[in-house]
């Protein structure tokens, strides 16, 4: 089978991660307007244009193998990045089934799944995995179903149990997060884990989002974007390791910003699971350097305007207030003042 993965790229230390021209072209640029404010920005997660990141339920791209290696590295260092409370095992099986069936259907050149009753046979060619197991029998897998499958799927994953008209974050595989901690948040309810976010609570966004999610139906997933900024293509921007990556923000210069500053976009989906009635929240992270981003003139113009007009509270929360002026200076060179049209 054809193997186009960047197998050796790294997301730490020497940072050899890069996007191919095709990946730059399909980058999920998240701004439909010249300014940005939080909103209940959810839409049906339906299949999109062929080649886009929305084409399939889960996007597997050129970074797959290297991202999975980075996840294994982070977990070896800190096993608490993957946790699942005992009552979430059924949701873990739901997710394993969803990912295996989606991958085998959408990427048959890389993955296959065959079933004889409860006896399942899973092949993951890019990662060299060939596993026979009994569905719903944990003792037949090398680890729990949630950890097993999320070690083979790009992006972070959290599982939310639904009870008392609320959602409770009670399992997670979190190694590529935008500065939040699973170990801190696990067991919290929807408003509790969102408490650090500025402005949105007062705007009623979390009340409306929760109400919407409680009624989410099986078979009708939704998606939304979130975004932030990251210096160097580092996936693991965790509070646990802030002492390692936080100081890099102070080393940015006008000469290095194009290469080192990355727009970090999260494609987040919300999917109701069939047996457990839990909601899975895959958070898929895409990184693009400013240098690559400005190759699309309409993106460069728009990002300049978004960063320039963003409320200070958001730039502070997202952790880039210190470098905001540097970013604006760099991006302004690519903004000719032309009007932009709504959409991407
Ligand atoms: C931020 C989790 C759904 C809107 C966050 C944070 C977490 C989180 C952990 C970071 C908070 C911190 O600073 O510690 C989740 C989970 C969800 C979920 C597990 C699944 C049920 C949603 C939905 C919305 C939303 C449906 C829709 C409006 C936001 C916003 C932020 C945020 C606006 C701030 C992001 C930023 O500015 O970078 N979420 N969230 N979340 N969440 Fe959610």
Short mmCIF file of C-alpha atoms and ligand atoms in Angstrom, two decimals:
data_model
loop_
_atom_site.label_atom_id
_atom_site.label_comp_id
_atom_site.label_asym_id
_atom_site.label_seq_id
_atom_site.Cartn_x
_atom_site.Cartn_y
_atom_site.Cartn_z
CA UNK A 1 0.00 0.00 0.00
CA UNK A 2 1.10 3.56 -0.63
CA UNK A 3 2.58 5.18 2.46
CA UNK A 4 2.62 8.98 2.33
CA UNK A 5 3.13 9.55 6.04
CA UNK A 6 5.85 11.84 7.38
CA UNK A 7 7.12 9.07 9.62
CA UNK A 8 10.14 10.81 11.10
CA UNK A 9 8.86 14.30 11.83
CA UNK A 10 8.91 15.56 15.41
CA UNK A 11 6.64 17.81 17.45
CA UNK A 12 9.24 18.72 20.08
CA UNK A 13 12.92 19.62 20.48
CA UNK A 14 14.12 19.93 16.86
CA UNK A 15 10.57 20.40 15.52
CA UNK A 16 10.89 18.89 12.06
CA UNK A 17 7.08 18.92 11.61
CA UNK A 18 5.98 20.54 8.36
CA UNK A 19 2.91 20.61 6.15
CA UNK A 20 3.07 19.53 2.52
CA UNK A 21 1.64 22.03 -0.02
CA UNK A 22 -1.48 19.82 -0.18
CA UNK A 23 -1.91 19.99 3.60
CA UNK A 24 -1.56 23.79 3.54
CA UNK A 25 -4.27 23.94 0.91
CA UNK A 26 -6.72 21.85 2.94
CA UNK A 27 -5.89 23.55 6.23
CA UNK A 28 -9.14 24.23 8.14
CA UNK A 29 -8.94 28.02 8.33
CA UNK A 30 -11.47 28.84 11.05
CA UNK A 31 -12.46 32.49 10.50
CA UNK A 32 -15.59 33.23 8.43
CA UNK A 33 -15.38 36.98 9.24
CA UNK A 34 -12.79 39.72 9.81
CA UNK A 35 -13.38 39.68 13.56
CA UNK A 36 -13.88 36.97 16.13
CA UNK A 37 -15.96 36.47 19.24
CA UNK A 38 -17.15 33.33 20.98
CA UNK A 39 -20.47 31.94 19.79
CA UNK A 40 -22.41 28.67 19.84
CA UNK A 41 -20.75 27.75 16.57
CA UNK A 42 -22.00 24.23 15.98
CA UNK A 43 -23.06 22.73 12.64
CA UNK A 44 -23.90 19.20 11.50
CA UNK A 45 -20.79 17.07 11.03
CA UNK A 46 -21.75 15.95 7.56
CA UNK A 47 -19.40 14.70 4.90
CA UNK A 48 -17.71 17.56 3.09
CA UNK A 49 -15.80 18.20 -0.10
CA UNK A 50 -13.52 15.30 -1.15
CA UNK A 51 -10.00 16.00 0.12
CA UNK A 52 -11.18 18.40 2.84
CA UNK A 53 -10.75 17.66 6.55
CA UNK A 54 -14.52 17.12 6.67
CA UNK A 55 -14.57 14.41 4.04
CA UNK A 56 -14.78 11.64 6.63
CA UNK A 57 -15.99 11.22 10.20
CA UNK A 58 -12.31 11.18 11.31
CA UNK A 59 -9.52 12.77 9.30
CA UNK A 60 -6.34 10.70 8.95
CA UNK A 61 -3.58 12.74 7.32
CA UNK A 62 0.14 12.77 6.53
CA UNK A 63 1.02 13.35 10.20
CA UNK A 64 -0.74 10.22 11.47
CA UNK A 65 2.22 8.00 12.28
CA UNK A 66 4.35 10.77 13.78
CA UNK A 67 1.46 12.04 15.92
CA UNK A 68 0.85 8.58 17.31
CA UNK A 69 4.53 8.29 18.17
CA UNK A 70 4.37 11.68 19.91
CA UNK A 71 1.35 10.49 21.91
CA UNK A 72 3.24 7.36 23.04
CA UNK A 73 6.18 9.54 24.11
CA UNK A 74 3.97 11.88 26.17
CA UNK A 75 2.17 8.93 27.80
CA UNK A 76 5.44 7.21 28.69
CA UNK A 77 6.41 10.41 30.50
CA UNK A 78 3.04 10.96 32.18
CA UNK A 79 0.52 8.08 32.22
CA UNK A 80 -2.17 10.34 33.74
CA UNK A 81 -2.75 11.87 30.30
CA UNK A 82 -5.03 8.89 29.71
CA UNK A 83 -7.67 8.19 32.30
CA UNK A 84 -11.02 6.45 32.25
CA UNK A 85 -13.21 6.14 35.33
CA UNK A 86 -14.51 2.58 35.82
CA UNK A 87 -18.09 3.28 34.67
CA UNK A 88 -16.82 4.64 31.32
CA UNK A 89 -15.56 1.32 29.95
CA UNK A 90 -18.75 0.73 27.96
CA UNK A 91 -18.33 4.16 26.32
CA UNK A 92 -14.75 3.12 25.52
CA UNK A 93 -16.08 0.08 23.60
CA UNK A 94 -18.57 2.33 21.80
CA UNK A 95 -15.70 4.56 20.71
CA UNK A 96 -13.48 1.65 19.69
CA UNK A 97 -16.27 0.38 17.46
CA UNK A 98 -16.92 3.82 15.96
CA UNK A 99 -13.26 4.47 15.14
CA UNK A 100 -12.53 0.98 13.80
CA UNK A 101 -15.63 0.96 11.59
CA UNK A 102 -15.03 4.51 10.34
CA UNK A 103 -11.33 3.96 9.61
CA UNK A 104 -11.93 0.62 7.84
CA UNK A 105 -14.76 2.12 5.75
CA UNK A 106 -13.04 5.42 4.88
CA UNK A 107 -9.41 4.29 4.55
CA UNK A 108 -9.52 0.65 3.41
CA UNK A 109 -5.96 0.94 2.08
CA UNK A 110 -4.68 1.41 5.66
CA UNK A 111 -7.19 -0.26 8.01
CA UNK A 112 -9.39 -3.32 7.99
CA UNK A 113 -11.89 -4.82 10.40
CA UNK A 114 -13.53 -8.20 10.10
CA UNK A 115 -16.02 -9.76 12.51
CA UNK A 116 -17.24 -13.23 13.24
CA UNK A 117 -19.80 -12.73 15.95
CA UNK A 118 -17.90 -11.16 18.86
CA UNK A 119 -14.53 -12.22 17.47
CA UNK A 120 -13.03 -9.15 15.78
CA UNK A 121 -9.87 -8.87 13.72
CA UNK A 122 -8.33 -5.41 13.36
CA UNK A 123 -5.45 -4.50 11.08
CA UNK A 124 -3.74 -1.10 11.23
CA UNK A 125 -1.09 -1.18 8.50
CA UNK A 126 0.59 2.23 9.06
CA UNK A 127 1.27 1.37 12.73
CA UNK A 128 1.97 -2.34 12.05
CA UNK A 129 -0.83 -3.65 14.29
CA UNK A 130 -2.67 -6.93 13.77
CA UNK A 131 -5.05 -7.70 16.65
CA UNK A 132 -7.66 -10.38 17.18
CA UNK A 133 -9.91 -9.80 20.18
CA UNK A 134 -13.37 -10.36 21.62
CA UNK A 135 -15.58 -7.32 21.47
CA UNK A 136 -16.57 -6.25 25.01
CA UNK A 137 -13.97 -8.50 26.66
CA UNK A 138 -11.20 -6.26 28.00
CA UNK A 139 -8.93 -9.17 28.82
CA UNK A 140 -8.41 -9.82 25.10
CA UNK A 141 -6.78 -6.40 24.44
CA UNK A 142 -3.38 -5.20 25.67
CA UNK A 143 -5.09 -2.32 27.56
CA UNK A 144 -8.59 -0.91 28.04
CA UNK A 145 -10.63 -0.27 24.85
CA UNK A 146 -10.50 3.54 25.21
CA UNK A 147 -6.72 3.69 25.56
CA UNK A 148 -6.25 1.01 22.91
CA UNK A 149 -8.12 2.86 20.19
CA UNK A 150 -7.08 6.42 21.07
CA UNK A 151 -3.43 5.41 20.78
CA UNK A 152 -4.31 4.81 17.11
CA UNK A 153 -6.32 7.94 16.29
CA UNK A 154 -5.09 11.50 15.84
CA UNK A 155 -6.42 14.19 18.16
CA UNK A 156 -7.39 14.19 21.81
CA UNK A 157 -10.56 12.47 22.98
CA UNK A 158 -12.77 12.98 26.00
CA UNK A 159 -15.83 10.97 27.01
CA UNK A 160 -18.73 12.67 28.76
CA UNK A 161 -21.29 10.75 30.77
CA UNK A 162 -24.78 12.27 30.80
CA UNK A 163 -26.80 12.39 34.04
CA UNK A 164 -28.62 14.96 36.20
CA UNK A 165 -29.16 17.10 33.08
CA UNK A 166 -25.43 17.65 32.82
CA UNK A 167 -22.32 16.30 31.13
CA UNK A 168 -19.43 14.94 33.20
CA UNK A 169 -15.95 14.58 31.75
CA UNK A 170 -15.01 11.12 33.00
CA UNK A 171 -12.49 9.73 30.54
CA UNK A 172 -9.85 11.31 28.34
CA UNK A 173 -6.79 10.79 26.17
CA UNK A 174 -5.19 14.22 26.26
CA UNK A 175 -1.68 14.67 24.87
CA UNK A 176 -2.15 17.52 22.36
CA UNK A 177 -4.20 20.03 24.33
CA UNK A 178 -4.32 23.81 24.30
CA UNK A 179 -3.12 24.33 27.88
CA UNK A 180 -5.71 22.47 29.94
CA UNK A 181 -5.30 19.42 32.15
CA UNK A 182 -7.33 16.22 32.07
CA UNK A 183 -6.05 15.25 35.50
CA UNK A 184 -7.41 18.55 36.86
CA UNK A 185 -10.72 18.47 34.99
CA UNK A 186 -11.70 14.81 35.27
CA UNK A 187 -15.00 14.41 37.14
CA UNK A 188 -16.10 18.02 36.48
CA UNK A 189 -19.41 19.08 34.93
CA UNK A 190 -19.84 21.22 31.78
CA UNK A 191 -19.88 24.64 33.48
CA UNK A 192 -17.15 23.71 35.94
CA UNK A 193 -14.57 22.71 33.35
CA UNK A 194 -15.41 25.80 31.27
CA UNK A 195 -15.03 28.17 34.24
CA UNK A 196 -11.63 29.61 33.14
CA UNK A 197 -13.01 30.85 29.79
CA UNK A 198 -13.56 34.67 29.76
CA UNK A 199 -16.77 36.40 28.57
CA UNK A 200 -18.50 33.31 27.12
CA UNK A 201 -20.30 32.39 30.36
CA UNK A 202 -21.82 35.87 30.69
CA UNK A 203 -22.93 35.70 27.06
CA UNK A 204 -24.98 32.58 27.88
CA UNK A 205 -22.92 30.47 25.47
CA UNK A 206 -22.32 27.58 27.85
CA UNK A 207 -25.99 27.45 28.96
CA UNK A 208 -27.14 27.18 25.35
CA UNK A 209 -24.38 24.79 24.29
CA UNK A 210 -25.14 22.40 27.17
CA UNK A 211 -28.87 22.45 26.43
CA UNK A 212 -28.14 21.62 22.80
CA UNK A 213 -25.75 18.79 23.69
CA UNK A 214 -28.09 17.13 26.17
CA UNK A 215 -30.48 16.58 23.24
CA UNK A 216 -27.76 15.40 20.80
CA UNK A 217 -29.00 12.34 18.89
CA UNK A 218 -27.16 9.19 17.90
CA UNK A 219 -26.36 9.39 14.17
CA UNK A 220 -26.45 13.22 14.06
CA UNK A 221 -22.96 14.39 15.10
CA UNK A 222 -22.03 18.08 15.14
CA UNK A 223 -18.76 19.97 14.86
CA UNK A 224 -17.22 23.30 15.77
CA UNK A 225 -13.87 25.03 15.55
CA UNK A 226 -11.72 26.42 18.28
CA UNK A 227 -8.34 28.09 17.79
CA UNK A 228 -5.32 29.48 19.57
CA UNK A 229 -1.65 30.29 18.93
CA UNK A 230 1.41 28.11 19.59
CA UNK A 231 5.12 28.91 19.33
CA UNK A 232 6.79 26.08 17.37
CA UNK A 233 4.75 23.06 16.23
CA UNK A 234 4.36 21.60 19.71
CA UNK A 235 1.40 19.28 20.21
CA UNK A 236 1.79 18.86 23.96
CA UNK A 237 1.10 22.38 25.22
CA UNK A 238 -0.03 21.10 28.63
CA UNK A 239 -0.08 22.92 31.97
CA UNK A 240 1.92 19.95 33.30
CA UNK A 241 4.80 20.88 30.98
CA UNK A 242 4.32 24.67 30.92
CA UNK A 243 7.78 25.17 32.41
CA UNK A 244 9.22 23.56 29.26
CA UNK A 245 7.24 25.41 26.57
CA UNK A 246 5.91 28.60 28.20
CA UNK A 247 9.28 30.43 28.14
CA UNK A 248 9.55 29.96 24.34
CA UNK A 249 6.99 32.76 23.98
CA UNK A 250 9.63 35.23 25.17
CA UNK A 251 12.08 34.30 22.41
CA UNK A 252 10.08 35.38 19.36
CA UNK A 253 11.61 38.04 17.06
CA UNK A 254 10.46 39.71 13.81
CA UNK A 255 12.95 37.47 11.98
CA UNK A 256 11.71 34.18 13.44
CA UNK A 257 7.99 34.78 13.80
CA UNK A 258 7.05 33.57 10.30
CA UNK A 259 8.63 30.17 10.85
CA UNK A 260 7.94 29.69 14.57
CA UNK A 261 4.50 31.16 15.20
CA UNK A 262 1.73 28.67 14.44
CA UNK A 263 -2.00 29.09 14.21
CA UNK A 264 -3.46 26.13 16.11
CA UNK A 265 -6.92 25.06 14.98
CA UNK A 266 -9.03 22.45 16.70
CA UNK A 267 -11.71 20.65 14.76
CA UNK A 268 -13.99 19.47 17.54
CA UNK A 269 -16.78 16.99 16.99
CA UNK A 270 -19.53 15.85 19.32
CA UNK A 271 -20.91 12.37 18.76
CA UNK A 272 -23.56 10.52 20.78
CA UNK A 273 -22.51 6.91 21.47
CA UNK A 274 -25.07 4.12 21.10
CA UNK A 275 -24.80 1.79 24.14
CA UNK A 276 -23.49 4.06 26.87
CA UNK A 277 -25.39 7.22 25.81
CA UNK A 278 -22.12 9.07 26.51
CA UNK A 279 -20.89 11.84 24.21
CA UNK A 280 -17.43 11.56 22.71
CA UNK A 281 -15.57 14.81 22.05
CA UNK A 282 -12.70 14.33 19.58
CA UNK A 283 -10.45 17.41 19.49
CA UNK A 284 -8.34 17.25 16.37
CA UNK A 285 -5.42 19.72 16.28
CA UNK A 286 -4.05 21.26 13.08
CA UNK A 287 -0.94 23.46 13.12
CA UNK A 288 0.18 25.89 10.41
CA UNK A 289 3.14 28.28 10.48
CA UNK A 290 2.45 31.95 9.70
CA UNK A 291 4.85 31.58 6.78
CA UNK A 292 2.69 28.86 5.21
CA UNK A 293 -0.57 30.58 6.12
CA UNK A 294 0.24 33.85 4.34
CA UNK A 295 0.64 31.95 1.07
CA UNK A 296 -3.17 32.24 0.88
CA UNK A 297 -3.71 36.02 0.53
CA UNK A 298 -7.29 35.88 1.79
CA UNK A 299 -6.22 34.04 4.96
CA UNK A 300 -3.38 36.50 5.61
CA UNK A 301 -5.67 39.53 5.30
CA UNK A 302 -8.30 38.01 7.52
CA UNK A 303 -5.97 36.74 10.24
CA UNK A 304 -4.37 40.18 10.44
CA UNK A 305 -7.76 41.78 11.05
CA UNK A 306 -8.88 39.12 13.53
CA UNK A 307 -5.73 39.42 15.65
CA UNK A 308 -5.82 43.22 15.51
CA UNK A 309 -9.41 43.52 16.71
CA UNK A 310 -9.53 40.59 19.15
CA UNK A 311 -10.58 41.68 22.68
CA UNK A 312 -7.63 41.71 25.11
CA UNK A 313 -9.39 39.18 27.35
CA UNK A 314 -9.30 36.60 24.57
CA UNK A 315 -5.68 37.29 23.56
CA UNK A 316 -4.71 36.96 27.25
CA UNK A 317 -6.69 33.75 27.80
CA UNK A 318 -5.29 32.23 24.62
CA UNK A 319 -1.82 33.09 25.87
CA UNK A 320 -0.47 35.36 23.12
CA UNK A 321 -1.05 38.92 24.38
CA UNK A 322 2.72 39.30 24.80
CA UNK A 323 3.43 38.64 21.10
CA UNK A 324 0.28 40.19 19.67
CA UNK A 325 2.04 43.32 18.34
CA UNK A 326 4.76 41.23 16.70
CA UNK A 327 2.08 39.15 14.99
CA UNK A 328 0.19 42.22 13.79
CA UNK A 329 3.40 43.78 12.37
CA UNK A 330 4.23 40.58 10.51
CA UNK A 331 0.72 40.00 9.16
CA UNK A 332 0.12 43.66 8.23
CA UNK A 333 2.62 43.28 5.37
CA UNK A 334 0.20 40.84 3.78
CA UNK A 335 -2.95 42.92 4.23
CA UNK A 336 -3.56 45.30 1.33
CA UNK A 337 -6.83 46.54 2.86
CA UNK A 338 -9.01 44.87 0.24
CA UNK A 339 -12.51 43.91 1.38
CA UNK A 340 -13.01 40.23 2.22
CA UNK A 341 -16.06 38.14 1.56
CA UNK A 342 -17.92 36.10 4.17
CA UNK A 343 -16.83 32.46 4.48
CA UNK A 344 -13.45 30.91 3.91
C1 LIG B 1 -12.67 25.83 26.31
C2 LIG B 1 -13.74 21.18 27.09
C3 LIG B 1 -17.75 21.59 24.43
C4 LIG B 1 -16.91 26.31 23.96
C5 LIG B 1 -12.65 24.55 26.79
C6 LIG B 1 -11.65 24.01 27.68
C7 LIG B 1 -11.95 22.71 27.89
C8 LIG B 1 -13.14 22.42 27.14
C9 LIG B 1 -11.19 21.70 28.74
C10 LIG B 1 -10.45 24.76 28.27
C11 LIG B 1 -10.86 25.43 29.57
C12 LIG B 1 -9.65 25.90 30.37
O1 LIG B 1 -9.11 26.98 30.09
O2 LIG B 1 -9.23 25.17 31.29
C13 LIG B 1 -14.91 20.89 26.41
C14 LIG B 1 -15.50 19.57 26.35
C15 LIG B 1 -16.63 19.67 25.61
C16 LIG B 1 -16.75 21.07 25.20
C17 LIG B 1 -14.95 18.31 27.02
C18 LIG B 1 -17.56 18.55 25.26
C19 LIG B 1 -18.69 18.31 25.78
C20 LIG B 1 -17.89 22.91 24.08
C21 LIG B 1 -18.96 23.43 23.28
C22 LIG B 1 -18.75 24.75 23.15
C23 LIG B 1 -17.51 25.07 23.87
C24 LIG B 1 -20.10 22.62 22.69
C25 LIG B 1 -19.66 25.63 22.35
C26 LIG B 1 -19.82 26.86 22.42
C27 LIG B 1 -15.66 26.57 24.50
C28 LIG B 1 -14.98 27.85 24.38
C29 LIG B 1 -13.74 27.71 25.03
C30 LIG B 1 -13.72 26.35 25.56
C31 LIG B 1 -15.49 29.09 23.66
C32 LIG B 1 -12.61 28.74 25.09
C33 LIG B 1 -11.60 28.37 24.02
C34 LIG B 1 -10.52 29.37 23.67
O3 LIG B 1 -10.74 30.58 23.61
O4 LIG B 1 -9.41 28.92 23.34
N1 LIG B 1 -13.56 23.56 26.50
N2 LIG B 1 -15.68 21.76 25.71
N3 LIG B 1 -17.02 23.92 24.42
N4 LIG B 1 -14.88 25.70 25.20
FE1 LIG B 1 -15.32 23.75 25.50
#
